[in-house]
C-alpha positions as semicolon CSV with decimal commas, in nm:
position;residue;x (nm);y (nm);z (nm)
1;M;6,130;19,384;15,232
2;D;5,967;19,042;15,282
3;V;5,731;18,923;15,011
4;L;5,482;18,655;15,101
5;E;5,455;18,359;14,868
6;G;5,203;18,435;14,592
7;E;5,226;18,810;14,650
8;A;5,392;19,058;14,422
9;P;5,618;19,327;14,561
10;T;5,462;19,672;14,550
11;S;5,650;19,993;14,502
12;G;5,358;20,222;14,580
13;Q;5,360;20,352;14,222
14;G;5,058;20,247;14,015
15;P;4,960;19,896;13,910
16;V;5,211;19,615;13,949
17;D;5,289;19,406;13,643
18;I;5,471;19,076;13,657
19;D;5,567;18,940;13,318
20;G;5,295;19,151;13,157
21;V;5,023;19,048;13,406
22;A;4,842;19,322;13,599
23;V;4,845;19,167;13,946
24;D;4,565;19,375;14,101
25;Q;4,336;19,310;13,806
26;L;4,412;18,936;13,817
27;R;4,343;18,922;14,190
28;A;4,013;19,105;14,137
29;F;3,908;18,853;13,871
30;V;4,001;18,561;14,096
31;A;3,808;18,709;14,389
32;R;3,499;18,768;14,174
33;I;3,511;18,417;14,031
34;E;3,550;18,264;14,377
35;R;3,255;18,466;14,507
36;L;3,039;18,363;14,212
37;E;3,139;17,997;14,251
38;E;3,028;18,015;14,616
39;E;2,696;18,173;14,513
40;K;2,653;17,905;14,246
41;A;2,706;17,630;14,506
42;N;2,450;17,794;14,735
43;I;2,197;17,819;14,452
44;A;2,257;17,456;14,352
45;N;2,189;17,356;14,712
46;D;1,868;17,562;14,713
47;I;1,753;17,391;14,393
48;K;1,829;17,050;14,544
49;E;1,615;17,140;14,846
50;V;1,324;17,245;14,622
51;Y;1,342;16,914;14,434
52;A;1,345;16,729;14,769
53;E;1,040;16,927;14,879
54;A;0,860;16,849;14,553
55;K;0,944;16,479;14,596
56;S;0,811;16,479;14,954
57;S;0,490;16,632;14,815
58;G;0,451;16,333;14,583
59;F;0,587;16,473;14,258
60;D;0,815;16,266;14,035
61;V;1,145;16,454;14,034
62;K;1,266;16,292;13,711
63;I;0,956;16,416;13,529
64;L;0,983;16,756;13,696
65;R;1,343;16,791;13,572
66;K;1,231;16,691;13,222
67;L;0,950;16,948;13,233
68;I;1,189;17,225;13,337
69;S;1,430;17,122;13,061
70;M;1,148;17,133;12,806
71;R;1,038;17,482;12,915
72;K;1,385;17,614;12,831
73;R;1,348;17,511;12,467
74;S;1,151;17,669;12,186
75;K;0,810;17,535;12,087
76;H;0,946;17,459;11,741
77;D;1,231;17,247;11,880
78;L;0,993;17,062;12,111
79;A;0,748;16,989;11,832
80;E;1,028;16,861;11,610
81;E;1,158;16,635;11,886
82;E;0,811;16,499;11,962
83;E;0,752;16,428;11,592
84;L;1,081;16,240;11,560
85;L;1,013;16,052;11,881
86;A;0,674;15,942;11,747
87;I;0,837;15,822;11,423
88;Y;1,109;15,631;11,611
89;R;0,854;15,477;11,850
90;A;0,646;15,356;11,559
91;A;0,957;15,215;11,392
92;V;1,047;15,003;11,697
93;G;0,689;14,907;11,781
94;L;0,625;15,119;12,090
């Protein structure tokens, strides 16, 4: 029986373990991760296109990214940051 490199021999009886590793389960995890990584790359590309569209419409992408980042945070955290920023600005004369 020829075994391809990277493949485990199968005996036709239940799951195959190699040194305590369930081969089928490992392959399933790898396949899922690879699929999700591909989806993530596609989504990242879609986001990039939306930022490009916003920029072509005259919006400042740097500010847009900052706004999106701020919306992810709690109001309390934002207020605390703004208060500290005001104190630091005053301290350095801005």
